[in-house]
Coordinates of C-alpha atoms in Angstrom, one line a residue:
M1 CA 135.4 59.2 -1.1
P2 CA 138.9 57.7 -0.3
E3 CA 141.5 60.0 0.9
W4 CA 144.0 61.2 -1.7
R5 CA 147.5 60.2 -0.9
P6 CA 150.2 61.5 -3.2
H7 CA 153.2 59.3 -4.1
R8 CA 156.3 60.7 -2.6
T9 CA 158.7 57.8 -3.1
V10 CA 158.6 55.3 -6.0
T11 CA 161.0 52.4 -6.7
R12 CA 161.4 49.8 -9.4
R13 CA 164.0 47.2 -10.4
L14 CA 166.0 48.2 -13.5
G15 CA 166.0 44.7 -14.8
R16 CA 168.9 42.4 -15.8
W17 CA 172.2 43.6 -17.2
A18 CA 172.3 43.2 -21.0
S19 CA 175.3 43.6 -23.3
T20 CA 175.3 46.7 -25.4
A21 CA 175.7 46.9 -29.2
A22 CA 179.1 48.5 -28.7
H23 CA 180.3 45.5 -26.6
E24 CA 179.0 43.0 -29.1
R25 CA 180.5 44.9 -32.0
A26 CA 183.9 45.0 -30.3
I27 CA 183.8 41.2 -29.8
M28 CA 182.8 40.5 -33.4
L29 CA 185.5 42.9 -34.8
A30 CA 188.1 41.4 -32.5
A31 CA 187.2 37.8 -33.5
G32 CA 186.9 38.6 -37.2
G33 CA 190.2 40.6 -37.2
A34 CA 192.0 37.7 -35.4
V35 CA 190.7 35.1 -37.9
V36 CA 191.7 37.3 -40.9
A37 CA 195.2 37.9 -39.4
V38 CA 195.8 34.2 -38.9
V39 CA 194.5 33.1 -42.3
G40 CA 196.1 36.0 -44.2
R41 CA 199.3 35.9 -42.1
R42 CA 198.8 39.6 -41.2
P43 CA 200.3 40.3 -37.8
D44 CA 199.6 44.0 -38.2
L45 CA 195.9 43.2 -38.0
L46 CA 196.5 41.6 -34.6
V47 CA 198.0 44.9 -33.4
I48 CA 195.0 46.8 -34.7
V49 CA 192.3 44.6 -33.0
A50 CA 194.3 44.3 -29.8
P51 CA 192.6 47.4 -28.2
L52 CA 189.2 45.9 -29.0
V53 CA 190.1 42.7 -27.4
V54 CA 191.3 44.4 -24.2
A55 CA 188.2 46.6 -24.1
A56 CA 185.8 43.7 -24.6
L57 CA 187.6 41.5 -22.1
W58 CA 187.9 44.2 -19.5
G59 CA 184.2 45.2 -19.9
H60 CA 183.1 41.5 -19.6
L61 CA 185.2 40.9 -16.4
A62 CA 184.0 44.2 -14.8
R63 CA 180.4 43.7 -15.6
P64 CA 177.9 44.2 -12.6
R65 CA 176.6 40.9 -11.2
V66 CA 173.8 42.3 -9.0
D67 CA 170.4 43.7 -9.8
V68 CA 170.0 47.4 -9.2
T69 CA 166.8 49.1 -7.9
G70 CA 166.1 52.7 -8.9
E71 CA 164.4 55.1 -6.5
A72 CA 162.9 58.6 -6.9
R73 CA 161.9 60.7 -3.9
L74 CA 160.0 64.0 -4.0
G75 CA 161.0 66.6 -1.5
D76 CA 157.6 68.0 -0.7
T77 CA 154.2 66.5 -1.7
T78 CA 152.4 69.7 -0.8
M79 CA 153.6 73.1 -1.8
R80 CA 152.3 76.5 -2.9
E81 CA 152.1 77.9 -6.4
G82 CA 155.6 79.0 -7.5
A83 CA 157.4 77.0 -4.8
V84 CA 160.4 74.9 -5.7
T85 CA 161.2 71.4 -4.4
G86 CA 163.6 68.7 -5.5
V87 CA 163.4 65.2 -6.9
R88 CA 166.2 63.0 -5.6
V89 CA 167.1 60.0 -7.8
S90 CA 169.3 57.2 -6.5
I91 CA 170.2 53.6 -7.2
D92 CA 170.6 50.7 -4.7
P93 CA 173.3 49.4 -4.4
P94 CA 175.5 52.3 -5.5
L95 CA 178.0 50.3 -7.6
P96 CA 181.5 51.8 -8.4
D97 CA 182.6 52.6 -11.9
L98 CA 179.0 53.0 -13.0
H99 CA 177.7 55.7 -15.3
G100 CA 174.0 56.6 -15.1
I101 CA 171.6 59.1 -16.5
A102 CA 168.2 60.2 -15.0
L103 CA 165.5 61.9 -17.1
L104 CA 162.4 63.7 -15.7
A105 CA 159.7 63.9 -18.4
Q106 CA 158.0 67.2 -19.0
A107 CA 154.6 67.6 -17.3
P108 CA 152.0 70.4 -17.5
W109 CA 152.5 73.3 -15.1
V110 CA 155.8 71.9 -13.9
E111 CA 159.2 73.6 -14.6
R112 CA 162.4 71.5 -14.4
K113 CA 165.9 72.5 -13.6
P114 CA 167.9 71.9 -15.7
S115 CA 165.3 72.7 -18.3
S116 CA 166.2 69.5 -20.3
G117 CA 165.3 67.4 -17.3
I118 CA 168.5 65.3 -17.8
V119 CA 171.1 64.9 -15.0
E120 CA 174.0 62.5 -14.5
L121 CA 174.2 60.2 -11.5
E122 CA 177.2 61.0 -9.4
Q123 CA 178.0 58.2 -6.9
G124 CA 174.6 56.8 -7.6
T125 CA 172.5 59.9 -6.8
A126 CA 171.3 63.0 -8.6
T127 CA 168.9 65.8 -7.8
L128 CA 166.5 67.7 -10.1
G129 CA 164.7 71.0 -9.3
V130 CA 160.9 71.1 -9.8
R131 CA 158.7 74.2 -9.7
S132 CA 154.9 74.0 -9.8
T133 CA 153.4 77.0 -11.5
R134 CA 149.6 76.3 -11.0
W135 CA 147.4 75.0 -8.2
G136 CA 145.9 71.6 -8.4
R137 CA 146.7 67.9 -7.9
R138 CA 149.0 66.7 -10.6
R139 CA 151.8 64.4 -11.6
V140 CA 155.3 65.8 -11.4
G141 CA 156.5 63.7 -14.3
T142 CA 157.9 60.2 -15.2
V143 CA 161.5 59.6 -14.0
S144 CA 163.6 57.3 -16.3
I145 CA 166.9 55.8 -15.3
A146 CA 169.6 54.2 -17.5
L147 CA 172.9 52.7 -16.3
V148 CA 176.0 51.7 -18.2
S149 CA 179.0 49.7 -16.9
T150 CA 182.7 50.2 -17.6
W151 CA 183.6 50.7 -21.3
G152 CA 179.9 50.8 -22.0
S153 CA 179.8 47.0 -22.2
F154 CA 176.6 46.3 -20.2
R155 CA 173.5 48.4 -19.6
A156 CA 170.4 48.3 -17.4
G157 CA 167.4 50.3 -18.5
P158 CA 166.2 52.8 -19.4
V159 CA 163.3 52.0 -17.1
D160 CA 160.4 54.3 -16.2
L161 CA 159.6 54.6 -12.5
P162 CA 156.0 55.2 -11.4
D163 CA 154.9 58.8 -11.6
L164 CA 155.4 61.1 -8.6
E165 CA 152.4 63.1 -7.5
C166 CA 152.0 66.3 -5.5
A167 CA 149.4 68.8 -4.4
T168 CA 149.9 72.5 -5.3
L169 CA 147.9 74.8 -3.0
P170 CA 146.7 78.1 -4.4
V171 CA 148.4 81.2 -3.2
P172 CA 145.7 83.3 -1.5
A173 CA 145.4 86.8 -2.9
S174 CA 146.0 89.8 -0.7
F175 CA 142.8 90.5 1.2
D176 CA 141.8 92.2 4.4
A177 CA 138.6 93.6 5.7
S178 CA 138.2 96.1 8.5
A179 CA 134.4 95.8 8.6
P180 CA 132.8 93.4 11.2
T181 CA 131.2 90.2 10.2
P182 CA 127.4 90.2 10.5
H183 CA 125.4 87.9 12.7
P184 CA 128.1 86.9 15.3
R185 CA 126.8 84.0 17.5
G186 CA 129.6 82.2 19.3
I187 CA 132.0 83.5 22.0
V188 CA 135.4 82.6 20.6
G189 CA 135.9 85.0 17.7
L190 CA 137.2 88.6 17.4
N191 CA 133.9 90.3 16.4
R192 CA 132.5 92.8 18.8
S193 CA 129.2 91.8 20.4
N194 CA 126.3 94.0 21.6
R195 CA 126.2 92.2 25.0
P196 CA 128.6 92.6 27.9
G197 CA 131.0 89.8 28.8
S198 CA 134.6 88.8 28.7
G199 CA 136.3 90.5 25.8
S200 CA 138.7 93.2 24.6
E201 CA 136.3 96.0 23.7
F202 CA 135.6 98.6 26.4
N203 CA 132.0 98.9 27.5
T204 CA 131.7 101.0 30.7
I205 CA 132.9 101.4 34.3
R206 CA 130.5 99.9 36.9
R207 CA 130.4 98.9 40.6
F208 CA 132.2 95.8 41.7
H209 CA 130.0 92.6 41.8
P210 CA 130.9 89.2 43.4
G211 CA 132.7 87.2 40.7
D212 CA 134.4 90.1 39.0
R213 CA 138.1 89.6 38.4
L214 CA 140.5 91.7 40.5
R215 CA 142.6 92.7 37.5
R216 CA 139.6 94.6 36.1
I217 CA 139.4 97.0 39.1
H218 CA 139.6 100.6 38.0
W219 CA 141.6 102.2 40.9
P220 CA 141.2 105.9 40.0
V221 CA 137.4 105.7 40.1
S222 CA 137.5 103.4 43.2
M223 CA 139.8 105.9 45.1
R224 CA 137.6 108.8 44.1
T225 CA 134.2 107.3 45.0
G226 CA 135.3 105.2 48.0
A227 CA 133.8 102.0 46.5
L228 CA 135.3 99.4 44.2
H229 CA 134.6 99.9 40.5
V230 CA 135.6 97.6 37.6
T231 CA 135.8 98.0 33.8
S232 CA 133.3 96.0 31.8
T233 CA 133.8 94.9 28.2
F234 CA 131.8 93.6 25.3
T235 CA 132.2 89.9 24.7
D236 CA 134.0 88.7 21.5
E237 CA 131.9 86.5 19.2
D238 CA 132.5 84.5 16.1
A239 CA 130.4 84.3 12.9
H240 CA 129.6 81.5 10.5
V241 CA 130.8 82.1 6.9
V242 CA 129.8 79.9 4.0
L243 CA 131.8 80.0 0.8
L244 CA 130.2 78.8 -2.5
V245 CA 132.9 78.4 -5.2
D246 CA 131.8 78.4 -8.8
C247 CA 133.7 75.5 -10.6
L248 CA 131.4 75.3 -13.6
S249 CA 133.8 77.1 -16.0
D250 CA 137.4 78.1 -16.4
V251 CA 137.8 80.8 -19.1
G252 CA 141.0 82.7 -20.1
P253 CA 144.5 81.8 -20.9
R254 CA 146.0 79.3 -18.5
E255 CA 149.4 80.8 -17.8
G256 CA 150.0 79.8 -14.2
I257 CA 151.3 81.9 -11.4
D258 CA 153.6 83.9 -13.6
G259 CA 151.0 84.9 -16.2
R260 CA 147.5 86.2 -16.4
P261 CA 144.9 84.3 -14.3
T262 CA 141.8 82.5 -15.6
S263 CA 138.4 83.0 -14.1
L264 CA 138.9 79.9 -11.9
D265 CA 142.3 81.1 -10.8
V266 CA 140.8 84.4 -9.5
T267 CA 138.0 82.5 -7.9
V268 CA 140.2 79.9 -6.1
R269 CA 142.8 82.5 -5.0
A270 CA 140.0 84.8 -3.7
A271 CA 138.4 81.9 -1.8
G272 CA 141.8 81.2 -0.2
A273 CA 142.3 84.8 0.8
V274 CA 138.8 85.2 2.2
S275 CA 139.1 81.9 4.1
E276 CA 142.5 83.0 5.6
H277 CA 141.0 86.3 6.8
F278 CA 138.0 84.9 8.5
L279 CA 139.7 81.8 10.0
R280 CA 142.5 83.9 11.5
S281 CA 139.7 85.9 13.2
N282 CA 138.5 82.6 14.8
D283 CA 135.3 82.6 12.7
R284 CA 133.7 79.4 11.6
L285 CA 133.8 78.6 7.9
T286 CA 132.2 76.1 5.5
L287 CA 133.4 75.6 1.9
R288 CA 131.0 74.2 -0.8
T289 CA 131.8 73.8 -4.5
V290 CA 129.4 73.8 -7.5
G291 CA 130.3 72.0 -10.7
A292 CA 133.4 70.0 -9.6
A293 CA 133.2 66.2 -9.2
E294 CA 135.0 64.2 -6.5
V295 CA 135.7 67.2 -4.3
P296 CA 135.7 66.2 -0.6
V297 CA 132.9 67.7 1.5
L298 CA 134.4 70.2 4.0
G299 CA 132.3 70.8 7.1
V300 CA 132.3 73.6 9.6
G301 CA 135.7 74.5 11.2
S302 CA 137.9 77.2 12.4
G303 CA 141.6 77.9 13.0
T304 CA 144.8 77.4 11.0
N305 CA 144.3 73.6 10.6
H306 CA 140.9 74.2 9.0
L307 CA 142.6 76.7 6.6
R308 CA 144.9 74.0 5.5
R309 CA 141.9 71.7 4.8
V310 CA 140.3 74.5 2.8
L311 CA 143.4 75.0 0.6
D312 CA 143.6 71.2 0.1
T313 CA 140.0 71.2 -1.0
L314 CA 140.5 74.1 -3.4
A315 CA 143.5 72.2 -4.9
A316 CA 141.3 69.2 -5.6
I317 CA 139.0 71.2 -7.9
S318 CA 138.7 70.1 -11.5
P319 CA 136.6 72.6 -13.5
A320 CA 133.4 71.6 -15.3
T321 CA 133.6 67.9 -14.3
E322 CA 129.9 67.9 -13.1
R323 CA 128.0 70.0 -15.6
R324 CA 124.6 68.8 -14.3
D325 CA 125.2 70.2 -10.8
S326 CA 122.4 72.6 -10.0
G327 CA 123.9 73.6 -6.6
E328 CA 121.0 72.4 -4.5
R329 CA 123.2 69.9 -2.7
A330 CA 125.7 72.7 -2.0
I331 CA 123.2 74.9 -0.2
R332 CA 121.4 72.0 1.6
G333 CA 121.6 72.4 5.4
V334 CA 123.2 75.8 5.4
D335 CA 122.9 77.8 8.6
P336 CA 120.2 80.5 8.1
N337 CA 122.2 83.0 10.1
A338 CA 125.4 82.4 8.1
L339 CA 127.0 84.9 5.8
C340 CA 127.0 83.3 2.3
L341 CA 129.7 84.5 0.0
V342 CA 129.2 83.3 -3.6
L343 CA 132.5 83.6 -5.5
S344 CA 131.7 83.4 -9.2
P345 CA 132.6 85.1 -12.5
L346 CA 128.8 84.9 -13.2
I347 CA 129.2 83.3 -16.6
D348 CA 127.1 80.3 -16.0
P349 CA 123.4 81.1 -15.1
T350 CA 123.4 78.3 -12.5
M351 CA 125.3 80.5 -9.9
V352 CA 122.9 83.4 -10.6
S353 CA 119.9 81.3 -9.9
L354 CA 121.6 79.9 -6.8
A355 CA 122.1 83.4 -5.4
H356 CA 118.4 84.1 -6.1
T357 CA 117.4 80.9 -4.2
L358 CA 119.5 81.9 -1.1
A359 CA 118.1 85.4 -1.1
M360 CA 114.5 84.0 -1.3
R361 CA 115.2 81.9 1.8
G362 CA 116.0 85.1 3.7
M363 CA 119.8 84.5 4.0
T364 CA 122.5 87.1 4.0
V365 CA 124.1 86.7 0.5
V366 CA 127.0 88.6 -1.1
V367 CA 128.1 87.8 -4.6
V368 CA 131.8 88.3 -5.3
D369 CA 132.4 88.9 -9.0
T370 CA 135.7 87.2 -10.0
F371 CA 135.5 87.9 -13.7
P372 CA 139.1 88.8 -15.0
D373 CA 139.1 92.2 -16.7
H374 CA 141.9 91.2 -19.2
L375 CA 139.5 88.9 -21.1
V376 CA 137.6 91.9 -22.4
A377 CA 140.7 94.1 -22.9
D378 CA 142.7 91.6 -24.8
P379 CA 144.3 93.5 -27.7
T380 CA 145.4 90.3 -29.5
S381 CA 141.9 89.3 -30.6
I382 CA 139.5 92.0 -31.5
Y383 CA 136.7 89.5 -32.3
L384 CA 137.1 87.7 -29.0
A385 CA 136.9 90.9 -27.1
L386 CA 133.8 91.9 -29.0
A387 CA 132.2 88.5 -28.2
W388 CA 132.9 89.0 -24.6
R389 CA 131.4 92.5 -24.6
M390 CA 128.2 91.0 -26.1
R391 CA 128.1 88.3 -23.4
L392 CA 128.7 90.9 -20.7
L393 CA 125.6 92.8 -21.8
S394 CA 123.4 89.9 -20.8
R395 CA 125.5 89.4 -17.7
D396 CA 124.8 93.0 -16.7
S397 CA 121.1 92.3 -16.8
E398 CA 121.5 89.3 -14.5
V399 CA 123.6 91.3 -12.1
H400 CA 121.0 94.1 -12.1
A401 CA 118.3 91.5 -11.2
L402 CA 120.4 90.3 -8.3
R403 CA 120.8 93.9 -7.0
Q404 CA 117.1 94.5 -7.4
R405 CA 116.4 91.6 -5.1
G406 CA 118.8 93.1 -2.5
V407 CA 121.8 90.9 -3.2
P408 CA 125.0 93.0 -3.4
V409 CA 127.4 92.1 -6.2
V410 CA 131.0 93.2 -5.4
P411 CA 133.9 93.0 -7.9
W412 CA 137.0 91.3 -6.5
R413 CA 139.7 93.9 -6.0
G414 CA 141.7 92.4 -3.2
P415 CA 142.0 94.2 0.1
G416 CA 139.0 96.1 1.1
S417 CA 136.7 94.5 -1.5
L418 CA 134.0 93.6 1.1
D419 CA 134.4 96.4 3.6
Q420 CA 131.6 98.6 2.4
V421 CA 129.1 95.8 1.8
L422 CA 129.8 94.2 5.2
R423 CA 129.2 97.6 6.9
D424 CA 126.0 98.0 5.0
I425 CA 124.8 94.5 6.0
A426 CA 125.7 95.1 9.7
R427 CA 123.9 98.5 9.6
R428 CA 120.8 96.9 8.0
A429 CA 120.8 94.1 10.6
A430 CA 120.9 96.7 13.5
A431 CA 118.1 98.8 12.0
P432 CA 114.7 98.7 13.7
R433 CA 112.1 96.5 12.1
I434 CA 108.3 96.6 12.2
A435 CA 107.0 93.7 14.2
R436 CA 103.5 92.4 14.2
R437 CA 101.8 92.3 17.6

């Protein structure tokens, strides 16, 4: 899939200068008035049409003689939901005594300042404010430029410039987890290991061995016993987290960052929050989507750079663009020791069957329920709320079947949503098991 490159700067020639209807009307009235004044011997008519003659002659002599190019430049091609940037409109060359107007057309999920989207060019430049109110890749709007010369005699445009494009990253919801991540494997994370090594968690005080660092010498015990002792620690390990994002549906009113979220809004923002938490802990993370076409495949990574790639991938989601997606490709090649977090409102049965498949393979699966509560409690439509309650009855049976299989289903509530279930999984992993000898 080719890399998506947003258009930050667009240019276009405004065309040749053409006379305006006012200029042509002034010429015709001046010529007609002069003819009538001469034929009818009416010198007073010459006095009346004299201003029209002066305006027409002045406008013709001061007409621009060069072609003008219009340019629009977007301040930021990547921003967060609710962030504000600017669109700078300019002309080249900036001719004197020139009046111009720039118009930014209205686009979905884009607010303009001023709200009309119309600004006047001052010395050939103007700036409009733009605020993106919902995540995704979108066009900012079409910029149109119109120029008029002195006395409104000649004009260029209006001409539409190519559309500007930007990527709006989702704002991660507030999330934090104090519970450790199960199945740590590497040695670069912040999770406490069960084996001694270089880390930050205290283990015990032992006798000095060749190769121990001098800064770990415990002097009080060494002075008391007469032999060198050092402090040992548990090594820090990282874990592999796999996020499966449900893009099969997007239900609810689409009101942007300032209104009530849809089911996909909650899912995407929860995915961003969970990714930010684990990646800042130096864990490895993989992002897979189900039901969205043309979403770039994101491999395993860690660190803040990988977080930026995760947010870019989430911004590229278009809901329900691949309805035939069964999710088999998304779970292909997943690390069996990874923690699989399935973020879904559990409306489409595909995600439920996908969680069952992962559980049958013996993987650690946690389903994060991102269904927005305001859909059921909407007081504006009694019948819609009743229909949702009926749908949730069958959804409850699907959730119960997942829990019967041992897959925890946790509603998304922000910080602390996964603490209890992660502690339970870590306790279950450390419990003794019956082994066949």
